[in-house]
Coordinates of C-alpha atoms in Angstrom, one line a residue:
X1 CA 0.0 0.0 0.0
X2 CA 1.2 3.1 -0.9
X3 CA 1.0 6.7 1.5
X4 CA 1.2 10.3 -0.1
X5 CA 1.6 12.8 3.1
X6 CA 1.1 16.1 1.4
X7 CA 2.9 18.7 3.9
X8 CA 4.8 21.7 4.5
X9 CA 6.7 19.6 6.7
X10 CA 7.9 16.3 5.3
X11 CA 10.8 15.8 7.7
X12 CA 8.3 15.2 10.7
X13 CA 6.3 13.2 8.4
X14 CA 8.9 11.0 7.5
X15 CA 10.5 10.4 10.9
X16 CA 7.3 9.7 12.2
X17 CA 6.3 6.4 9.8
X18 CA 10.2 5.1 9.1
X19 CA 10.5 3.7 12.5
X20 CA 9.8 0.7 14.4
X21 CA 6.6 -1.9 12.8
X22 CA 6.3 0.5 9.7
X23 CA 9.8 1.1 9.1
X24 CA 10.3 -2.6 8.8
X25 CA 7.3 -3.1 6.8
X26 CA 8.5 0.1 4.1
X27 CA 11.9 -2.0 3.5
X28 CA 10.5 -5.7 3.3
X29 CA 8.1 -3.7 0.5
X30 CA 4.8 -4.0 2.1
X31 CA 4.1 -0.5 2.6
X32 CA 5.5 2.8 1.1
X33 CA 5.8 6.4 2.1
X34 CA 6.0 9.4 0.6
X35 CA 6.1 13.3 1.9
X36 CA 5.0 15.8 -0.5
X37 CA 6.5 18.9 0.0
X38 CA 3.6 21.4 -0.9
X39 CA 6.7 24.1 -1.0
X40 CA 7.9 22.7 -4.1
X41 CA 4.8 23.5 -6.2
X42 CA 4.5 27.2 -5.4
X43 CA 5.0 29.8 -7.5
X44 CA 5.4 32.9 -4.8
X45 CA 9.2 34.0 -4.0
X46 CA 10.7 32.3 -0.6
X47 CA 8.3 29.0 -0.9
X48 CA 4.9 31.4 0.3
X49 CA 2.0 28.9 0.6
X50 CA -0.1 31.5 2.4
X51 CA -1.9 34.6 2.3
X52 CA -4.6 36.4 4.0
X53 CA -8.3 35.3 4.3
X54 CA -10.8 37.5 2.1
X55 CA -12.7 39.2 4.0
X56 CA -10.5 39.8 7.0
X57 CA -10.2 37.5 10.5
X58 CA -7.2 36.2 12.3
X59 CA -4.5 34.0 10.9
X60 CA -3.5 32.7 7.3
X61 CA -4.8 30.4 4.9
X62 CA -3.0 28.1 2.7
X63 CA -3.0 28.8 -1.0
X64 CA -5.2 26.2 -3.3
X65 CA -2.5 26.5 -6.4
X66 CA 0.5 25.4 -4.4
X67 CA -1.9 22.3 -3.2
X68 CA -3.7 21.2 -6.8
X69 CA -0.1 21.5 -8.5
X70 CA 1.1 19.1 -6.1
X71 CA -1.5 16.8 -5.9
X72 CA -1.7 17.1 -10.0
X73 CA 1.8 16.4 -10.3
X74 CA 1.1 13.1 -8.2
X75 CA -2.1 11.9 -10.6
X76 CA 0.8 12.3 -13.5
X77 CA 2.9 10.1 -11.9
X78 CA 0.7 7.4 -10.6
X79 CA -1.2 7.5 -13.7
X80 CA -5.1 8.2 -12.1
X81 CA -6.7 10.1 -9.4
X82 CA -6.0 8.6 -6.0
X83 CA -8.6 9.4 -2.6
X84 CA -7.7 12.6 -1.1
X85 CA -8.3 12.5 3.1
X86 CA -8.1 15.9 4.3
X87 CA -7.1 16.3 7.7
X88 CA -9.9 18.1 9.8
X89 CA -11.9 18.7 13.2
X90 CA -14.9 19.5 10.6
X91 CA -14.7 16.0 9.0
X92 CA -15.5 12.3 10.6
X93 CA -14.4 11.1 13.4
X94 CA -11.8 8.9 12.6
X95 CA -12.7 4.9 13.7
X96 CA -11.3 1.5 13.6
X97 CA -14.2 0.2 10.9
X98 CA -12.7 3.8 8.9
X99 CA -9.5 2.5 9.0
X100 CA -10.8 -1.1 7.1
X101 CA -12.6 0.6 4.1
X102 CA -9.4 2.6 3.6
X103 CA -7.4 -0.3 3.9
X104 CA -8.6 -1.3 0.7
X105 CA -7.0 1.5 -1.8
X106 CA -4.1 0.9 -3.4
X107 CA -3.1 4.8 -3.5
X108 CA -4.2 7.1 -0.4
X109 CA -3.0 10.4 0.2
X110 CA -3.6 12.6 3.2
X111 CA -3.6 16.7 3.1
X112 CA -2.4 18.1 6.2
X113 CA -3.3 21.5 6.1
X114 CA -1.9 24.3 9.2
X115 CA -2.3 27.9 9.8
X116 CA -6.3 29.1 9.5
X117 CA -7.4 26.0 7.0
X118 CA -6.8 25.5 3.5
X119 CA -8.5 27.2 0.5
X120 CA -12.0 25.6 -0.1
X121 CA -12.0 25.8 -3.6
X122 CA -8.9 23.0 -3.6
X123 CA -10.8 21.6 -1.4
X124 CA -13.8 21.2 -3.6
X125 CA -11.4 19.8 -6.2
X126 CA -9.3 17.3 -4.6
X127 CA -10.6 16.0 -1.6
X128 CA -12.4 12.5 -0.9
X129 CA -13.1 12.2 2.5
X130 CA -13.2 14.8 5.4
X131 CA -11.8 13.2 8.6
X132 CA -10.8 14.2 12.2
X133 CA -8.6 12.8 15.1
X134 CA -11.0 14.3 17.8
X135 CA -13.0 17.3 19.2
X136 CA -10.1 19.4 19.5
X137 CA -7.5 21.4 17.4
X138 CA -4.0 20.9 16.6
X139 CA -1.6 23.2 14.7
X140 CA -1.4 20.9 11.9
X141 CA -2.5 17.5 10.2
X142 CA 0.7 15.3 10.3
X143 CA 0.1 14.0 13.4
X144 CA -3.8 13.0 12.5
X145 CA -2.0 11.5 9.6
X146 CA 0.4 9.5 10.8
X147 CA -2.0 8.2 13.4
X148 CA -4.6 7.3 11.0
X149 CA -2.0 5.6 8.5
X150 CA 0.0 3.6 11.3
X151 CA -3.7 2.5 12.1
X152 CA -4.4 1.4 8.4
X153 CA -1.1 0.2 8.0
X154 CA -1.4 -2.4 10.7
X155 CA -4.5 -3.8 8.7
X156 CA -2.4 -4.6 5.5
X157 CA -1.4 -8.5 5.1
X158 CA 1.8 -9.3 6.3
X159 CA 2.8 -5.5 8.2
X160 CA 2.0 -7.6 11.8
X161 CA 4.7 -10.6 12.7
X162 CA 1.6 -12.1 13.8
X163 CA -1.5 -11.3 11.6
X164 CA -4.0 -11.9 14.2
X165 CA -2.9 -9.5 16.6
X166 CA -5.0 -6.9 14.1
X167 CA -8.1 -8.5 14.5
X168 CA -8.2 -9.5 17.9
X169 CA -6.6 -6.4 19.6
X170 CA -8.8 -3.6 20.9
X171 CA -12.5 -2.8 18.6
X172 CA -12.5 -6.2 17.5
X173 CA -16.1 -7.0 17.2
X174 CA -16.7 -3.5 18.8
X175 CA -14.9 -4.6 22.4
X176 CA -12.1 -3.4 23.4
X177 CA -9.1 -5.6 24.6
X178 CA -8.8 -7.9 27.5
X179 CA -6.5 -7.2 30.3
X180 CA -2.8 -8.5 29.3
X181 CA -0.1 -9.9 31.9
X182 CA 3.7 -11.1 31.2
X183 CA 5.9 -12.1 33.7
X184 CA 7.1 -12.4 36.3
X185 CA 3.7 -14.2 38.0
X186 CA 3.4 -11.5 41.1
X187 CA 4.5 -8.1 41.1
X188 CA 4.5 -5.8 43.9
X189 CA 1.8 -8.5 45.4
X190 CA -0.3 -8.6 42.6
X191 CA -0.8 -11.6 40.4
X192 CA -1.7 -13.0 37.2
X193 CA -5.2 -14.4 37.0
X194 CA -4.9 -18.1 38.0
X195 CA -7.1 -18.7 34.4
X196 CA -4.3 -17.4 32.7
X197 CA -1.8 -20.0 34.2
X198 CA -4.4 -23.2 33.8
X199 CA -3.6 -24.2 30.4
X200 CA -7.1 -24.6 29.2
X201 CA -7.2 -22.9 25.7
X202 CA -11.1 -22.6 25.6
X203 CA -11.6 -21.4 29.7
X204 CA -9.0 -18.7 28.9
X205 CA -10.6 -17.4 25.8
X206 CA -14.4 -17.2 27.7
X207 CA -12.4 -15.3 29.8
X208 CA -10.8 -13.0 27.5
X209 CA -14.6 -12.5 26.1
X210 CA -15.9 -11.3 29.7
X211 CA -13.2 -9.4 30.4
X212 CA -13.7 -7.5 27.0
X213 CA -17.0 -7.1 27.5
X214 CA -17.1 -5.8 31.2
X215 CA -14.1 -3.0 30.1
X216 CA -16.1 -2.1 27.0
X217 CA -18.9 -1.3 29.5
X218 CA -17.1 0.2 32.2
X219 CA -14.7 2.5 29.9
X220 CA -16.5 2.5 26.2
X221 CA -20.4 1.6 26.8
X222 CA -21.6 3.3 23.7
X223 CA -18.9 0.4 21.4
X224 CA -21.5 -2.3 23.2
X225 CA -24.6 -1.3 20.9
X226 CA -23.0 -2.7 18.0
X227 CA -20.7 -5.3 19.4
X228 CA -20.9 -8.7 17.8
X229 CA -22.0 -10.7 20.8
X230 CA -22.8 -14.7 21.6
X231 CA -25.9 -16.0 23.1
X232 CA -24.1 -16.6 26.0
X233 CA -22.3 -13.4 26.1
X234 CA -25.3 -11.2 25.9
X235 CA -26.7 -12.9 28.5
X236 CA -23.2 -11.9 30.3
X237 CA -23.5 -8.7 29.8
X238 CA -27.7 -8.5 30.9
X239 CA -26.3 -9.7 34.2
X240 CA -23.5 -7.1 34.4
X241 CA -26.3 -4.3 33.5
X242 CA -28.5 -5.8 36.1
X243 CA -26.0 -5.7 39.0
X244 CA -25.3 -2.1 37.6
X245 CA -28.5 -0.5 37.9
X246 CA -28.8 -2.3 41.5
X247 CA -25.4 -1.0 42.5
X248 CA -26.8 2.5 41.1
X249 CA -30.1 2.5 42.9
X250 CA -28.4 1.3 46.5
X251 CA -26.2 4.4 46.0
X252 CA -29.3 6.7 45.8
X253 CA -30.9 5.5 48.3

């Protein structure tokens, strides 16, 4: 899968994703990234990508020319018109099931914008999909960016040493993850679950399941409307809701 980070700051971009799992998967060929400098395209004197905003306010905006040349230039090169995610608090939040559909391009590039916003009208051109780290502002989109592609990255056969650790780590069937313990047995008086030292494959995973499901309630309850549950484990959870609302009334009381 190929990344185009376009950016008035490649170095940051390019530190960022050359390291560690994604590092490894760029040189074994799984993955490739690639900073756009949005510098490169303008036509101003000194590199300017911005100007003031028409009718007045705070701030700068970034220019659309400087952005479309780039982003043109890229279409020459890759020979079509890849999906465009512009990095906003406006757009989407971003999500894990986000993260799958765009797991399936071949070509994504992300537009990090910085100042007051980008130009609307390249905006109107170019991008795909509007989407946002969180209710809150940062100066710029490279860190959204890289976030989101380290997320889709891990989702791309063969980037994991161990494949299955992308599905069955945290959102997997809208839970999130089970508690996880490593050695040594006891620390600091506390120990590992004795289930977890038993051996029994299937007594450890029911485990896993309840555990998911009671930290999905306790930290993410909203994730539990559209988590993929058994018989068994829905009936799990209606007794954990039960005891809840008991535990809530005695409280009130």
């Amino acid at each position: 899968m190929n990344f185009h980070v376009m950016t008035l700051f490649p170095e940051m971009v390019m530190n960022g994703l050359n390291t560690s799992i994604l590092g490894r998967a760029a040189s074994n060929g799984l993955l490739s990234f690639e900073a756009i400098n949005i510098r490169d395209y303008t036509l101003e004197r000194h590199g300017k990508v911005d100007d003031y905003p028409y009718g007045g306010g705070a701030g700068m905006v970034m220019q659309a020319e400087p952005i479309y040349r780039a982003y043109t230039a890229l279409c020459d090169r890759i020979g079509h018109r890849p999906r465009v995610v512009y990095m906003t608090p406006q757009g989407r939040t971003f999500t894990q099931k986000i993260a799958e559909e765009l797991a399936k391009e071949e070509e994504l590039v992300f537009l990090c914008g910085h100042y007051e916003g980008v130009d609307e009208r390249v905006l109107e051109m170019i991008a795909t999909d509007y989407l946002s780290a969180g209710d809150y502002v940062l100066t710029g989109g490279e860190l959204p960016a890289m976030m989101m592609i380290d997320c889709i990255s891990r989702l791309v056969p063969g980037v994991l040493n161990n494949d299955v650790s992308a599905e069955f780590e945290s959102f997997h069937d809208n839970l999130l993850e089970y508690p996880q313990y490593s050695r040594p047995e006891e620390f600091m008086g506390r120990k590992v679950p004795e289930i977890l030292l038993s051996g029994h494959h299937a007594n450890i995973e029911k485990w896993r399941r309840e555990q998911s499901i009671i930290r999905t309630l306790e930290r993410r309850p909203e994730l539990l409307e559209e988590a993929v549950l058994s018989k068994k484990e829905k009936l799990f959870l209606e007794e954990l809701l039960r005891k809840k609302a008991e535990n809530q009334e005695e409280d009130t009381i």
